Amino acid sequence: MRIEKVYEYDISHELQSEIQDLLIASFPDVYPEHRIYFKQLPHLRFLVYNQEDRLVGHVGLDYRVMNLNKKPIRVLGVIDLCVSQSARSQGIGSSLLAELDQFCAGRNIDFILLFADNMTLYLKNGYKPVKNKCKWLKIDDGFQTSIGLGHEAMDELMIKKVGKIDWEEADLDLLGYLY
């Protein structure tokens, strides 16, 4: 297994096709068939290849400032972490999360943040669920247009502290779209 970091603007047409196939297979009936992002392009991705050099794992990453309780925080957002059906239960998801930990070390990042329907993998890797009232830019992913602001407490929100700031369960303005 090898993990590669790729910046979004360096993705070739061939790699785009491989990523698209993995995302569609991993998120059937919900992932757009004509692109490799759901609402917005990530800044970079970590890709996992097996011994046969086939793409078997993926995570997109979005770096941005958010506002937590009227204070700016630097967040690395996890987008579309997935592992191909044939390669699941082999530790690939945990390997991707460990790669994120290494990536964050020594960088100006306060928290890794994600939204998870199933928290098992993340709990096992040091993430914790938090309760915050969130505000974000709502995007119609089908038409790729902004449709207003969302405001609600999110049960799927998880964080991992990687900097020196402590998390507060207060208002969180994502200052952008919801991952």
Short mmCIF file of C-alpha atoms in Angstrom, two decimals:
data_model
loop_
_atom_site.label_atom_id
_atom_site.label_comp_id
_atom_site.label_asym_id
_atom_site.label_seq_id
_atom_site.Cartn_x
_atom_site.Cartn_y
_atom_site.Cartn_z
CA MET A 1 0.00 0.00 0.00
CA ARG A 2 1.22 3.50 -0.80
CA ILE A 3 -0.34 6.86 -0.05
CA GLU A 4 0.15 9.82 -2.37
CA LYS A 5 -0.69 13.47 -1.79
CA VAL A 6 -2.07 15.23 -4.86
CA TYR A 7 -3.12 18.86 -5.22
CA GLU A 8 -6.43 19.36 -6.94
CA TYR A 9 -5.01 21.35 -9.84
CA ASP A 10 -2.53 18.54 -10.64
CA ILE A 11 -5.18 15.83 -11.22
CA SER A 12 -4.97 14.40 -14.74
CA HIS A 13 -8.00 13.26 -16.74
CA GLU A 14 -7.01 9.63 -16.14
CA LEU A 15 -6.72 10.12 -12.38
CA GLN A 16 -9.98 12.08 -12.36
CA SER A 17 -11.70 9.06 -13.90
CA GLU A 18 -10.23 6.70 -11.28
CA ILE A 19 -11.29 8.98 -8.42
CA GLN A 20 -14.75 9.39 -9.90
CA ASP A 21 -15.22 5.61 -10.16
CA LEU A 22 -14.18 5.14 -6.51
CA LEU A 23 -16.44 7.94 -5.25
CA ILE A 24 -19.48 6.73 -7.19
CA ALA A 25 -18.94 3.14 -6.00
CA SER A 26 -18.45 4.31 -2.41
CA PHE A 27 -21.41 6.68 -2.32
CA PRO A 28 -23.95 5.05 -4.67
CA ASP A 29 -27.10 6.92 -5.59
CA VAL A 30 -25.84 10.20 -4.09
CA TYR A 31 -22.54 11.10 -5.73
CA PRO A 32 -22.65 13.20 -8.91
CA GLU A 33 -21.62 11.11 -11.90
CA HIS A 34 -19.96 13.92 -13.83
CA ARG A 35 -17.45 15.32 -11.30
CA ILE A 36 -15.08 14.39 -8.46
CA TYR A 37 -16.52 16.66 -5.79
CA PHE A 38 -19.92 16.98 -4.23
CA LYS A 39 -20.26 20.70 -3.57
CA GLN A 40 -16.80 22.21 -3.97
CA LEU A 41 -13.30 21.12 -4.97
CA PRO A 42 -11.02 20.16 -2.08
CA HIS A 43 -7.57 21.76 -1.92
CA LEU A 44 -5.75 18.44 -1.94
CA ARG A 45 -6.35 14.73 -1.63
CA PHE A 46 -4.60 11.72 -0.19
CA LEU A 47 -4.94 8.66 -2.42
CA VAL A 48 -4.20 5.06 -1.44
CA TYR A 49 -2.95 2.53 -3.99
CA ASN A 50 -2.72 -1.23 -3.48
CA GLN A 51 0.15 -3.50 -4.60
CA GLU A 52 -1.35 -3.73 -8.09
CA ASP A 53 -1.25 0.10 -8.29
CA ARG A 54 -5.05 0.38 -8.19
CA LEU A 55 -6.72 3.27 -6.39
CA VAL A 56 -8.42 1.83 -3.28
CA GLY A 57 -8.72 4.78 -0.88
CA HIS A 58 -9.38 8.50 -0.95
CA VAL A 59 -9.80 11.54 1.25
CA GLY A 60 -10.25 15.15 0.19
CA LEU A 61 -9.01 18.01 2.38
CA ASP A 62 -10.23 21.58 2.67
CA TYR A 63 -8.18 24.14 4.63
CA ARG A 64 -10.02 27.19 5.87
CA VAL A 65 -10.64 29.57 8.70
CA MET A 66 -13.87 29.08 10.64
CA ASN A 67 -15.35 31.14 13.45
CA LEU A 68 -15.81 29.33 16.77
CA ASN A 69 -17.52 31.43 19.44
CA LYS A 70 -16.46 34.67 17.69
CA LYS A 71 -12.82 33.56 17.40
CA PRO A 72 -11.03 32.41 14.23
CA ILE A 73 -9.78 28.82 14.10
CA ARG A 74 -7.79 27.09 11.36
CA VAL A 75 -9.45 23.89 10.25
CA LEU A 76 -8.50 21.04 7.95
CA GLY A 77 -11.79 19.57 6.77
CA VAL A 78 -12.12 15.90 5.81
CA ILE A 79 -14.19 15.31 2.68
CA ASP A 80 -15.39 12.03 1.16
CA LEU A 81 -13.11 9.58 2.97
CA CYS A 82 -13.75 6.24 1.31
CA VAL A 83 -12.21 2.84 0.65
CA SER A 84 -13.15 0.53 -2.21
CA GLN A 85 -15.45 -2.34 -1.29
CA SER A 86 -12.76 -4.92 -2.12
CA ALA A 87 -10.18 -3.29 0.20
CA ARG A 88 -12.28 -2.60 3.29
CA SER A 89 -11.38 -3.93 6.76
CA GLN A 90 -7.66 -3.80 5.94
CA GLY A 91 -6.84 -0.67 7.94
CA ILE A 92 -6.81 1.68 4.95
CA GLY A 93 -9.21 4.19 6.52
CA SER A 94 -7.10 4.30 9.70
CA SER A 95 -3.95 4.65 7.58
CA LEU A 96 -5.47 7.67 5.82
CA LEU A 97 -6.34 9.25 9.18
CA ALA A 98 -2.82 8.57 10.48
CA GLU A 99 -1.47 10.25 7.35
CA LEU A 100 -3.62 13.29 8.17
CA ASP A 101 -2.15 13.39 11.69
CA GLN A 102 1.37 13.40 10.24
CA PHE A 103 0.40 16.03 7.69
CA CYS A 104 -0.94 18.34 10.44
CA ALA A 105 2.13 18.01 12.68
CA GLY A 106 3.98 21.30 12.84
CA ARG A 107 1.49 23.06 10.55
CA ASN A 108 -0.75 26.00 11.36
CA ILE A 109 -3.85 23.86 11.87
CA ASP A 110 -5.95 23.90 15.06
CA PHE A 111 -8.42 21.09 14.34
CA ILE A 112 -9.31 18.40 11.86
CA LEU A 113 -13.08 18.57 11.33
CA LEU A 114 -15.52 16.25 9.62
CA PHE A 115 -19.13 15.17 9.45
CA ALA A 116 -19.71 11.42 9.85
CA ASP A 117 -22.83 9.31 9.44
CA ASN A 118 -20.92 6.39 10.99
CA MET A 119 -18.46 7.51 13.68
CA THR A 120 -16.81 4.13 14.41
CA LEU A 121 -13.63 4.63 12.35
CA TYR A 122 -13.14 8.16 13.62
CA LEU A 123 -13.73 7.34 17.29
CA LYS A 124 -11.15 4.57 16.95
CA ASN A 125 -8.67 7.14 15.60
CA GLY A 126 -9.00 9.83 18.27
CA TYR A 127 -11.82 11.98 16.93
CA LYS A 128 -14.62 13.11 19.21
CA PRO A 129 -18.20 14.09 18.52
CA VAL A 130 -19.07 17.66 19.46
CA LYS A 131 -22.34 19.57 19.68
CA ASN A 132 -22.23 22.99 18.09
CA LYS A 133 -24.85 25.14 16.48
CA CYS A 134 -23.46 25.55 12.97
CA LYS A 135 -23.93 28.15 10.26
CA TRP A 136 -22.89 27.43 6.67
CA LEU A 137 -23.43 28.35 3.04
CA LYS A 138 -26.10 26.10 1.55
CA ILE A 139 -25.30 24.89 -1.95
CA ASP A 140 -27.61 23.15 -4.39
CA ASP A 141 -25.12 20.52 -5.54
CA GLY A 142 -27.14 19.63 -8.65
CA PHE A 143 -27.20 23.17 -10.03
CA GLN A 144 -23.99 24.34 -8.32
CA THR A 145 -25.60 27.48 -6.91
CA SER A 146 -25.77 29.09 -3.47
CA ILE A 147 -29.23 28.87 -1.95
CA GLY A 148 -28.85 30.66 1.37
CA LEU A 149 -27.52 29.97 4.83
CA GLY A 150 -28.14 26.93 7.00
CA HIS A 151 -28.36 27.12 10.80
CA GLU A 152 -28.65 24.04 12.95
CA ALA A 153 -26.95 21.83 15.52
CA MET A 154 -25.20 18.99 13.72
CA ASP A 155 -25.14 15.52 15.33
CA GLU A 156 -22.56 14.28 12.80
CA LEU A 157 -19.89 16.87 13.66
CA MET A 158 -16.54 15.47 14.85
CA ILE A 159 -13.20 17.09 15.58
CA LYS A 160 -9.65 16.18 16.46
CA LYS A 161 -7.46 18.74 18.18
CA VAL A 162 -4.08 19.04 16.41
CA GLY A 163 -3.10 22.53 17.59
CA LYS A 164 -3.01 24.41 20.88
CA ILE A 165 -6.55 25.82 20.99
CA ASP A 166 -9.25 24.00 22.93
CA TRP A 167 -12.60 23.29 21.29
CA GLU A 168 -15.68 25.04 22.62
CA GLU A 169 -19.20 23.75 22.22
CA ALA A 170 -20.47 27.13 21.05
CA ASP A 171 -21.62 28.72 17.79
CA LEU A 172 -19.55 27.55 14.80
CA ASP A 173 -19.64 29.52 11.56
CA LEU A 174 -18.09 27.38 8.83
CA LEU A 175 -17.51 30.52 6.72
CA GLY A 176 -18.33 28.42 3.69
CA TYR A 177 -20.05 25.28 2.55
CA LEU A 178 -20.85 22.19 4.64
CA TYR A 179 -18.49 19.30 3.83
#
